Short mmCIF file of C-alpha atoms in Angstrom, two decimals:
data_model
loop_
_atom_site.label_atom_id
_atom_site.label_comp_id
_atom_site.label_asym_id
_atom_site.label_seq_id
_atom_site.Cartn_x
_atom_site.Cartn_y
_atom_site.Cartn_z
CA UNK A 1 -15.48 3.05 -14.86
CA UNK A 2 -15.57 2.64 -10.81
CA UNK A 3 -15.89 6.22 -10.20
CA UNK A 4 -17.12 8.39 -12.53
CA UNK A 5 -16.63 12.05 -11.50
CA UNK A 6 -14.69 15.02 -12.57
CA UNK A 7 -11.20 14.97 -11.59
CA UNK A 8 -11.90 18.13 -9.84
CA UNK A 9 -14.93 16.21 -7.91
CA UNK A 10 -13.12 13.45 -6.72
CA UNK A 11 -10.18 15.22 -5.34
CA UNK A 12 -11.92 18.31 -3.94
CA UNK A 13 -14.58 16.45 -1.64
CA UNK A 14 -11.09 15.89 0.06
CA UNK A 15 -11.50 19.43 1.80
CA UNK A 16 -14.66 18.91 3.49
CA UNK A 17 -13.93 15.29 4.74
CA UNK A 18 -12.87 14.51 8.36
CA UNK A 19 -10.30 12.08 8.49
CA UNK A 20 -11.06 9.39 10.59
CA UNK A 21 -9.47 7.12 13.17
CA UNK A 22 -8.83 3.69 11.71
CA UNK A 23 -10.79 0.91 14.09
CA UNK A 24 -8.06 -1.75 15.05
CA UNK A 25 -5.15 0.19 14.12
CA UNK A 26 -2.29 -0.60 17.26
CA UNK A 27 -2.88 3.07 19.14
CA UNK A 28 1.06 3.50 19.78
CA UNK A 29 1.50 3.01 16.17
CA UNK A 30 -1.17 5.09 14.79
CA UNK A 31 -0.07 7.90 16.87
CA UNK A 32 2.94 7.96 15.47
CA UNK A 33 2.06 7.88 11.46
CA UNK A 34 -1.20 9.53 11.11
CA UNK A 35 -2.35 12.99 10.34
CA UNK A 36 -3.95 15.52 12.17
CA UNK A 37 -7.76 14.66 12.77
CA UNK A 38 -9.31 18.33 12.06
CA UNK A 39 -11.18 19.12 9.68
CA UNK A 40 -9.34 20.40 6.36
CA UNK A 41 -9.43 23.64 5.20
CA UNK A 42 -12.33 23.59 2.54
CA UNK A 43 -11.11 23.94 -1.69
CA UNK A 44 -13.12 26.42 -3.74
CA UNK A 45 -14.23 22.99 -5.52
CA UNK A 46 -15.80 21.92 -3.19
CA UNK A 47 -19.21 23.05 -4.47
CA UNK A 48 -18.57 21.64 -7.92
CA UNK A 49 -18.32 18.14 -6.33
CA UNK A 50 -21.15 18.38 -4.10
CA UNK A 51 -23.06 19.49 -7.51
CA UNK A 52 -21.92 15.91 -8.89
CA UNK A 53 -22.26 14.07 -5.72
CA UNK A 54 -19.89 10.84 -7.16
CA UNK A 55 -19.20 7.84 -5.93
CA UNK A 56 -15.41 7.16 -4.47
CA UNK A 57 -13.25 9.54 -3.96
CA UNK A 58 -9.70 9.12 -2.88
CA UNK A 59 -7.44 12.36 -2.93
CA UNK A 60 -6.52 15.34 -2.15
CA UNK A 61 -6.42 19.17 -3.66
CA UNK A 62 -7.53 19.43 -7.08
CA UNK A 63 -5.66 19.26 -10.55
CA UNK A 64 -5.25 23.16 -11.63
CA UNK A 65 -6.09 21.51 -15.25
CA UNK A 66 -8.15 19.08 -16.61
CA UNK A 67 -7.28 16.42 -19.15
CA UNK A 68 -9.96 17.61 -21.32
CA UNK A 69 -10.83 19.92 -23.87
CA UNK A 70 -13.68 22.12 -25.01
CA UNK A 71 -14.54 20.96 -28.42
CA UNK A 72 -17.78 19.42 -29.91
CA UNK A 73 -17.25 16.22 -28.55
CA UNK A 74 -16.87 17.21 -24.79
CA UNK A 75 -19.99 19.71 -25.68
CA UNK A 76 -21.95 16.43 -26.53
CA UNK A 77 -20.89 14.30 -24.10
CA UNK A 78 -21.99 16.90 -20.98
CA UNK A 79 -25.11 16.26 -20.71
CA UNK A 80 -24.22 11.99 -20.28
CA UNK A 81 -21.82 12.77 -17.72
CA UNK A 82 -24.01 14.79 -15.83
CA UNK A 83 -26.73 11.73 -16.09
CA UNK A 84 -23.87 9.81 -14.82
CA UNK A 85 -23.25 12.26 -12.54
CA UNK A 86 -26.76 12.10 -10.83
CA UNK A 87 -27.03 8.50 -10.93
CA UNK A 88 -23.48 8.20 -8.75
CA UNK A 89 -25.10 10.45 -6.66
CA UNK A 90 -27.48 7.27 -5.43
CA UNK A 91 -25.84 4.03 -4.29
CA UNK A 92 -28.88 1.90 -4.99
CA UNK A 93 -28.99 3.09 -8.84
CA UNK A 94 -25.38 3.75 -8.95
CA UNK A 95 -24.94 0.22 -8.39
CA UNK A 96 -27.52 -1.39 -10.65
CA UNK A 97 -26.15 0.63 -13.57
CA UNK A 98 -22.47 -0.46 -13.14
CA UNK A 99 -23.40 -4.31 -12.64
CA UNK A 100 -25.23 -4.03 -16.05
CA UNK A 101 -22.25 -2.37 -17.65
CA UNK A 102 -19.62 -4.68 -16.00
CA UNK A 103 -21.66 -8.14 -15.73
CA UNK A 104 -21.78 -7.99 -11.78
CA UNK A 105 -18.09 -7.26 -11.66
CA UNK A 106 -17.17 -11.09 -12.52
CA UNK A 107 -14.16 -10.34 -14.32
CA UNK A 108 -12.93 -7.96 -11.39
CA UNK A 109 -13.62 -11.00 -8.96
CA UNK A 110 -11.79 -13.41 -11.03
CA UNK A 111 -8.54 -11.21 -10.88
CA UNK A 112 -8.86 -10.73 -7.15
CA UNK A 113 -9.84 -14.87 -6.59
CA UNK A 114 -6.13 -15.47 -8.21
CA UNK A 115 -3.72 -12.17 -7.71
CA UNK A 116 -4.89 -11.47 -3.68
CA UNK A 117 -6.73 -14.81 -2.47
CA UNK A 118 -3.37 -17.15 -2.97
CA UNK A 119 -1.76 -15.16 -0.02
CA UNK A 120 -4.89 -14.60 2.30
CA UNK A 121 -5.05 -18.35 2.23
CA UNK A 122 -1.50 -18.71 3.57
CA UNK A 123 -2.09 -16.09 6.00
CA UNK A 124 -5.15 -17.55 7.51
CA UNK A 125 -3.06 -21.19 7.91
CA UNK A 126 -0.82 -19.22 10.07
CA UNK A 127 -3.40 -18.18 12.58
CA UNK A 128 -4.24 -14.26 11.42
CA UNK A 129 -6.62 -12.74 9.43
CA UNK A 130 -5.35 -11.01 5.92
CA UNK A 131 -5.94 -7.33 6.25
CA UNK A 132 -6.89 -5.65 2.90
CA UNK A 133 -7.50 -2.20 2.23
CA UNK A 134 -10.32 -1.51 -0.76
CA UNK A 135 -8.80 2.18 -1.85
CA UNK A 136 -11.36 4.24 -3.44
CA UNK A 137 -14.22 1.63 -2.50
CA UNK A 138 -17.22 3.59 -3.47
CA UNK A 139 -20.12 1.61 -1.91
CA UNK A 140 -18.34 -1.38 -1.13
CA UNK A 141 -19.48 -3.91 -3.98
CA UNK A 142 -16.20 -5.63 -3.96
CA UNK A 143 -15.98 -6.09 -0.42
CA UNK A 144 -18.52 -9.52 0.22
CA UNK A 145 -15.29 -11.28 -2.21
CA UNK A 146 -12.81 -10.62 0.66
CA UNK A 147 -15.26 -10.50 3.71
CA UNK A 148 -16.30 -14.77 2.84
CA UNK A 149 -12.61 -15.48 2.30
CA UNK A 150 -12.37 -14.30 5.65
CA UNK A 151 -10.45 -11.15 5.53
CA UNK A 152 -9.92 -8.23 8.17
CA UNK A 153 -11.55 -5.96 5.53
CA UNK A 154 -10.64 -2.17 5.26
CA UNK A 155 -12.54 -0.16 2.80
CA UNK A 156 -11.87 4.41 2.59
CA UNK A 157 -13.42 6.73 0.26
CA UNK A 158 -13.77 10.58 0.93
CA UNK A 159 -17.80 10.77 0.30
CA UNK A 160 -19.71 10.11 3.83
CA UNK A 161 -22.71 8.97 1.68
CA UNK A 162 -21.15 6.71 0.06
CA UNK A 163 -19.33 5.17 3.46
CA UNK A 164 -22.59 5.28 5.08
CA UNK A 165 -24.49 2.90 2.36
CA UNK A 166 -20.95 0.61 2.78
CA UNK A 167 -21.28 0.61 6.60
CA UNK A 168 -25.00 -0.25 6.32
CA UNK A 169 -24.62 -2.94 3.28
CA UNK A 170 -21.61 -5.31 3.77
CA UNK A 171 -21.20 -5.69 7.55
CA UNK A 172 -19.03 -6.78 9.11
CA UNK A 173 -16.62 -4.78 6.99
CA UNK A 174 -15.04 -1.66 8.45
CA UNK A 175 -15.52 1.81 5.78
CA UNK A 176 -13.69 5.27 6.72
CA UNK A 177 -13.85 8.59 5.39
CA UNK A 178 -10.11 9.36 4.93
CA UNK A 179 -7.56 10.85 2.55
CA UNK A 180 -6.10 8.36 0.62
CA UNK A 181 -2.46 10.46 0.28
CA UNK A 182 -2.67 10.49 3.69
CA UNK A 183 -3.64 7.31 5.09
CA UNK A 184 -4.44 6.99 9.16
CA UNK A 185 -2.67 3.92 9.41
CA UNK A 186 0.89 2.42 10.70
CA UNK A 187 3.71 1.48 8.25
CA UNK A 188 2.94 -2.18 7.09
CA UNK A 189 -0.26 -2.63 8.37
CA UNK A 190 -1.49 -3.89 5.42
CA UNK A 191 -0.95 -7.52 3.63
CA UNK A 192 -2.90 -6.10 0.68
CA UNK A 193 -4.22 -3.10 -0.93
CA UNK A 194 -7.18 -2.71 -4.40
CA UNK A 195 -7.44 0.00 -5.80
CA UNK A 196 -9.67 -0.04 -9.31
CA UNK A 197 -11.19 2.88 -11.16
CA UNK A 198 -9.65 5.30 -9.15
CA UNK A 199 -6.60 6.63 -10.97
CA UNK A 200 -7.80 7.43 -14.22
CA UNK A 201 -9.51 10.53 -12.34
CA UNK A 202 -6.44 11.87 -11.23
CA UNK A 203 -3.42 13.78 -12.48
CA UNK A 204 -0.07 12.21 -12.24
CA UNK A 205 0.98 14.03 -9.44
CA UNK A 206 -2.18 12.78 -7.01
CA UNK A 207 -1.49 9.40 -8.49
CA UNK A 208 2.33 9.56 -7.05
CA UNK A 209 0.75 10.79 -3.43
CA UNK A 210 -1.50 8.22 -2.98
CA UNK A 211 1.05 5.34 -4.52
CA UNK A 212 3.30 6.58 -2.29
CA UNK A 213 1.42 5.91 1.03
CA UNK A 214 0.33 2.59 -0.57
CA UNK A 215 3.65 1.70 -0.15
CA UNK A 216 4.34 3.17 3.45
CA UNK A 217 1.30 1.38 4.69
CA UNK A 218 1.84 -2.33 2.65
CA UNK A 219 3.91 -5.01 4.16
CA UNK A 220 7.10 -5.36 2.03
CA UNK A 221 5.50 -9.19 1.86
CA UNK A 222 2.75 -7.60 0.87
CA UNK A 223 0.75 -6.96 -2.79
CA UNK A 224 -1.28 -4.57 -4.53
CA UNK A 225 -3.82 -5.01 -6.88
CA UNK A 226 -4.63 -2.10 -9.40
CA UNK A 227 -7.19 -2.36 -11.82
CA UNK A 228 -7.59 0.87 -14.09
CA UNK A 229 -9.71 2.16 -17.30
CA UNK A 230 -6.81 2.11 -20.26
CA UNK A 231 -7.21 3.69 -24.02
CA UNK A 232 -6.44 1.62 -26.79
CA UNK A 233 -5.49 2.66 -29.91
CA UNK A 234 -7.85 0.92 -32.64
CA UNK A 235 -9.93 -1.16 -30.38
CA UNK A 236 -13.62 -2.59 -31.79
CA UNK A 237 -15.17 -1.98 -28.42
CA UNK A 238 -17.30 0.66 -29.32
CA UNK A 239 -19.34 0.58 -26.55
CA UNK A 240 -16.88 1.13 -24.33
CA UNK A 241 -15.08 3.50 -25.70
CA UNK A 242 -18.46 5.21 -25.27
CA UNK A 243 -18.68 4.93 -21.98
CA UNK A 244 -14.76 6.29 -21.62
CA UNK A 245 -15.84 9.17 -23.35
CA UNK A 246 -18.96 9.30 -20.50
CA UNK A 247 -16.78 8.88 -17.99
CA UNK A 248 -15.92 11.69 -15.95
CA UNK A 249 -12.40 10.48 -15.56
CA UNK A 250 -10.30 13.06 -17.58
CA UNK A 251 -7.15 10.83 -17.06
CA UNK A 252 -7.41 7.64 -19.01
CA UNK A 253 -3.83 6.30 -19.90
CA UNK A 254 -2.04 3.47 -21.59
CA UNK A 255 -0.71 1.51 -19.46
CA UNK A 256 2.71 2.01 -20.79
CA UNK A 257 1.96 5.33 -18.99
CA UNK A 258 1.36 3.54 -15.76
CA UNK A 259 4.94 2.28 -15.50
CA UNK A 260 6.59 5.84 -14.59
CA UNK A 261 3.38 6.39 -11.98
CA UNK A 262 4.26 3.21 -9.98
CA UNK A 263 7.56 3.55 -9.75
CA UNK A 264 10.59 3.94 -7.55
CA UNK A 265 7.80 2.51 -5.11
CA UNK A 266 6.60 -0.84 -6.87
CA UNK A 267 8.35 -3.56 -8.87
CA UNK A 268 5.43 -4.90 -11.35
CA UNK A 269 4.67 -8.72 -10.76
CA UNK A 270 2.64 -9.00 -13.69
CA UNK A 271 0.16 -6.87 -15.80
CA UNK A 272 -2.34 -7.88 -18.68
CA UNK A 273 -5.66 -6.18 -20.11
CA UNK A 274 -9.39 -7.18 -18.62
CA UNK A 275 -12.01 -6.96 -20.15
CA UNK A 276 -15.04 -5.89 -17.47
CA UNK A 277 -18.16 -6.09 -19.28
CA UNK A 278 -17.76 -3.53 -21.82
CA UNK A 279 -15.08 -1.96 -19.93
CA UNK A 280 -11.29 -2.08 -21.00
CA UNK A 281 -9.49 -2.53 -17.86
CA UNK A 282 -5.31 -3.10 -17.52
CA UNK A 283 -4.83 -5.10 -14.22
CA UNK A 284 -1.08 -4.16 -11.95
CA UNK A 285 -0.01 -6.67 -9.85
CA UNK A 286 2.45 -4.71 -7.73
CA UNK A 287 4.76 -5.75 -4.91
CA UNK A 288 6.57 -2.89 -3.02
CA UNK A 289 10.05 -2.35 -3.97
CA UNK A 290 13.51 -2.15 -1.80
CA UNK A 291 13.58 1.96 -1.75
#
């Protein structure tokens, strides 16, 4: 439920988006990995996800086909998604509505506090600061978990709004517009890398992209966290499966579906459902594979 948007919305804003330079990124490095810095070229969809004005977006060009149909069910849910729509649009509401529906994000904490903190504990014995990336970060909500640990904390989306609120909000924490298939970063910067409620919005081929640079930019030490909206098959959780059919996402999987998505790039650690408020959530604990 992170970011609810049309698939075509959250990959599209992509177009308009300048890429930005990554602050305290090693300059020889960075040269040397990162994409050109002008502007690119604008999608055709780029007016349909201006319309919806969501919260993070992480990609690239947009699916040529949605997940989705057209039948009375999709009729009847329009109308709540564009509600949804218009309240993603506003970081303050945005972010009231989505601690009612996931109880301030406490389960989501809990996973982080024992897949990710473990590690930035060791790290900061040694004398550096853990460097995270928050993929997809929307306004930022998870970042005060990482910044008190005392992280170097790293949060991208592709909406400016949304980085603006971020920049403004959970300080000292650094927020980038930026493509997430094509990160501005060196190879291994990273120790770790979240990613929740981003994937379900995206076809499978966006989802390789973006895994794919997850690895290039993750130390092979290193670990990622995913967190993503699943379907089950026969679940009570009514209300949620509401709000999966309000979501905007038009890629919810199982997460046997996952498995193919992740790999040659990641060897799974461990993975087990979480329940976030009335969200059904499957949590990935990935570590990058010997490719």
């Amino acid at each position: 439920m992170r970011n609810h948007k049309p698939p075509a919305q959250q990959v599209a804003s992509a177009g308009h988006a300048r890429l930005m330079e990554p602050a305290g990124a090693p300059e020889a490095e960075a040269r040397t990995n990162r994409v050109p810095s002008a502007d690119i070229a604008p999608h055709p969809n780029v007016s349909l996800a201006r319309k919806w004005g969501t919260r993070a977006r992480s990609l690239i060009s947009p699916p040529e086909e949605s997940a989705r149909g057209d039948g009375p069910i999709e009729r009847l849910m329009a109308p709540i998604r564009r509600l949804v729509g218009w309240l993603s649009a506003r970081p303050t509401l945005w972010n009231i509505f989505r601690r009612v529906f996931e109880l301030n994000f406490r389960e989501e904490k809990r996973v982080i506090g024992r897949e990710l903190m473990p590690a930035a504990y060791r790290i900061n014995r040694e004398g550096r600061k853990p460097r995270v990336l928050d993929l997809g970060c929307g306004t930022g909500e998870l970042a005060p978990s990482f910044l008190r640990a005392g992280y170097n904390y790293v949060g991208i989306d592709i909406e400016p709004e949304r980085m603006e609120y971020a920049r403004k909000t959970h300080r000292p924490g650094r927020f980038h517009v930026m493509d997430a298939s094509a990160l501005k970063y060196p190879d291994g910067y990273f120790d770790q890398i979240l990613v929740t409620g981003v994937l379900h919005h995206l076809p499978d081929q966006d989802v390789r992209a973006i895994v794919r640079e997850m690895k290039r930019v993750l130390r092979p030490e290193g670990r990622a966290l995913v967190m993503e909206d699943i379907a089950l098959r026969g679940s009570l959780n009514l209300l949620g499966a509401f709000v999966h059919l309000a979501d905007a996402g038009a890629y919810i999987r199982r997460p046997s579906q996952y498995a193919p998505l992740f790999k040659p790039y990641f060897n799974f650690r461990d993975t087990y459902p979480v329940r976030c408020g009335v969200c059904d959530y499957q949590a990935f604990v990935l570590e990058p594979a010997d490719t």
